[in-house]
Structures are given as C-alpha cells and as structure tokens.
Amino acid sequence: MNKTICNTIPVKAFLKNGKISPRKAVLVVDLIRGKKVEDAKRILEISKKKASFILLKLLKSAISNGINNFKCEYKSLIISKIWVGNGRFLKRTEPRSRGSANRLLKRYSNIWLYLEGVKNG
C-alpha cells in the first residue's frame, strides 16, 4: 500500500469574512461536523439555508486541496474539525422615531474547515 501524506497532515480550507452571520452559519456547521465528505456534500446540497451554499463551496475547495496537494482519496476523507468565528462587521444606522437612530451591525463570519484521511481497514 502506498502511504499518503493525507493520513498525517490535515487538509485545511478557510473562509474569511463570509457574508453570513456566525449565528446562522453555526446551524449548518453542526449538521456536517464529523461526517464523511460524501455525506456532508449531500446534506449541504439538500439544505435550503444560505450558509449551506457557502459551506458547500468551502467543502469543495477543501476536497480539491486534499486530492491535488496531498494525494488523498475522496472516499477516505472526513471532516475532522469545523468551526465558525466572528469576522468583520459593518456598522449601519436605522432611523427611529423622534430623530433618534439605532445602530445595526451587519455581521460576517470566518469559517475554518479541516479534513483528515481515514485509513481503510
């Protein structure tokens, strides 16, 4: 058997300042954490949430990183770690009564995704 680098080094993909709030992204991230790549891809394709579209692009990027850079097999990849953090935010104002204004924060998120190759057998 050929020993691949994939079994020792995790495959990484990052999304910086994705245009979705971390609170909404965590709902979809929790669905795919710890799953095989094939299963996670199916879950994200079926889901109707905006975060699932963003995460699907990130997952495809991580898969291609693993296959092209680390010579991993597609079937052996699993999502070992994935988490969401706060990114930048835009400050906006919303007019209120009597000439006052409220501050709105348009939140962005950072998403980290790590894949690992699992040895068959």
Coordinates of C-alpha atoms in Angstrom, one line a residue:
M1 CA 0.0 0.0 0.0
N2 CA 1.2 3.5 -0.8
K3 CA 1.3 5.7 2.3
T4 CA -0.1 9.1 1.6
I5 CA 0.6 12.4 3.3
C6 CA -3.1 12.7 3.9
N7 CA -3.1 10.3 6.9
T8 CA -0.6 12.5 8.8
I9 CA -1.4 16.1 7.8
P10 CA -4.9 17.7 8.0
V11 CA -6.2 19.3 4.8
K12 CA -7.2 22.9 5.5
A13 CA -9.6 25.4 3.9
F14 CA -10.6 28.8 5.3
L15 CA -13.2 31.4 4.6
K16 CA -12.5 34.9 5.7
N17 CA -15.3 37.4 6.1
G18 CA -18.1 35.3 4.5
K19 CA -21.3 37.3 4.1
I20 CA -23.4 35.4 6.7
S21 CA -23.7 35.9 10.4
P22 CA -21.9 33.4 12.6
R23 CA -25.2 32.6 14.4
K24 CA -26.8 31.4 11.2
A25 CA -23.7 29.6 9.9
V26 CA -23.4 27.5 13.1
L27 CA -26.8 25.9 12.5
V28 CA -25.5 24.3 9.3
V29 CA -22.0 23.6 10.5
D30 CA -23.4 21.5 13.3
L31 CA -25.1 19.3 10.7
I32 CA -21.9 18.3 9.0
R33 CA -19.3 18.1 11.8
G34 CA -17.6 14.7 12.0
K35 CA -19.3 13.3 8.8
K36 CA -17.7 11.8 5.8
V37 CA -17.2 14.2 2.9
E38 CA -19.7 12.4 0.7
D39 CA -22.4 12.6 3.3
A40 CA -21.7 16.2 4.2
K41 CA -21.9 17.2 0.5
R42 CA -25.3 15.5 0.2
I43 CA -26.6 17.3 3.3
L44 CA -25.4 20.7 2.0
E45 CA -26.9 20.2 -1.4
I46 CA -30.3 19.4 0.1
S47 CA -30.4 22.1 2.7
K48 CA -32.1 25.4 1.7
K49 CA -30.2 27.7 4.0
K50 CA -27.8 30.3 2.6
A51 CA -25.0 29.0 4.8
S52 CA -25.2 25.6 3.1
F53 CA -24.3 27.2 -0.3
I54 CA -21.3 29.0 1.3
L55 CA -20.2 25.9 3.1
L56 CA -20.6 23.7 0.0
K57 CA -18.1 25.9 -1.9
L58 CA -15.7 25.8 1.1
L59 CA -16.0 22.0 1.3
K60 CA -15.4 21.6 -2.5
S61 CA -12.3 23.7 -2.1
A62 CA -11.0 21.6 0.8
I63 CA -11.7 18.4 -1.2
S64 CA -9.7 19.6 -4.2
N65 CA -6.9 20.7 -1.8
G66 CA -6.7 17.2 -0.4
I67 CA -6.9 15.5 -3.8
N68 CA -4.4 17.7 -5.6
N69 CA -2.0 18.7 -2.9
F70 CA -1.9 15.7 -0.6
K71 CA -2.9 12.9 -2.9
C72 CA -5.9 11.9 -0.7
E73 CA -8.7 9.6 -1.8
Y74 CA -12.1 11.2 -2.0
K75 CA -13.8 8.3 -0.2
S76 CA -11.4 8.3 2.7
L77 CA -11.9 12.0 3.7
I78 CA -13.9 13.0 6.8
I79 CA -14.5 16.4 8.3
S80 CA -12.3 16.3 11.5
K81 CA -12.8 19.9 12.6
I82 CA -15.0 22.8 11.5
W83 CA -15.9 25.9 13.4
V84 CA -17.2 29.4 12.9
G85 CA -15.9 32.6 14.3
N86 CA -16.7 36.3 14.2
G87 CA -15.5 38.2 11.2
R88 CA -15.7 41.9 10.5
F89 CA -18.9 43.8 10.8
L90 CA -20.4 46.8 9.1
K91 CA -22.0 49.5 11.3
R92 CA -25.2 50.9 9.9
T93 CA -27.9 53.1 11.3
E94 CA -31.6 52.6 11.3
P95 CA -33.8 55.7 11.7
R96 CA -36.2 55.7 14.7
S97 CA -38.8 58.0 16.0
R98 CA -38.2 61.5 17.2
G99 CA -35.0 61.9 15.3
S100 CA -33.1 59.1 17.0
A101 CA -31.3 56.2 15.4
N102 CA -30.3 52.7 16.3
R103 CA -27.0 51.0 15.3
L104 CA -27.2 47.9 13.3
L105 CA -24.2 45.5 12.9
K106 CA -24.1 43.6 9.6
R107 CA -22.0 40.6 10.8
Y108 CA -19.6 38.5 8.7
S109 CA -18.1 35.1 9.7
N110 CA -14.8 33.3 9.4
I111 CA -15.1 29.6 8.9
W112 CA -12.3 27.0 9.4
L113 CA -12.5 23.5 7.9
Y114 CA -10.1 20.6 8.4
L115 CA -10.3 17.3 6.6
E116 CA -8.5 14.1 7.6
G117 CA -7.9 10.9 5.6
V118 CA -9.0 7.8 7.3
K119 CA -7.1 4.6 6.8
N120 CA -9.3 1.8 5.3
G121 CA -9.2 -1.5 7.2

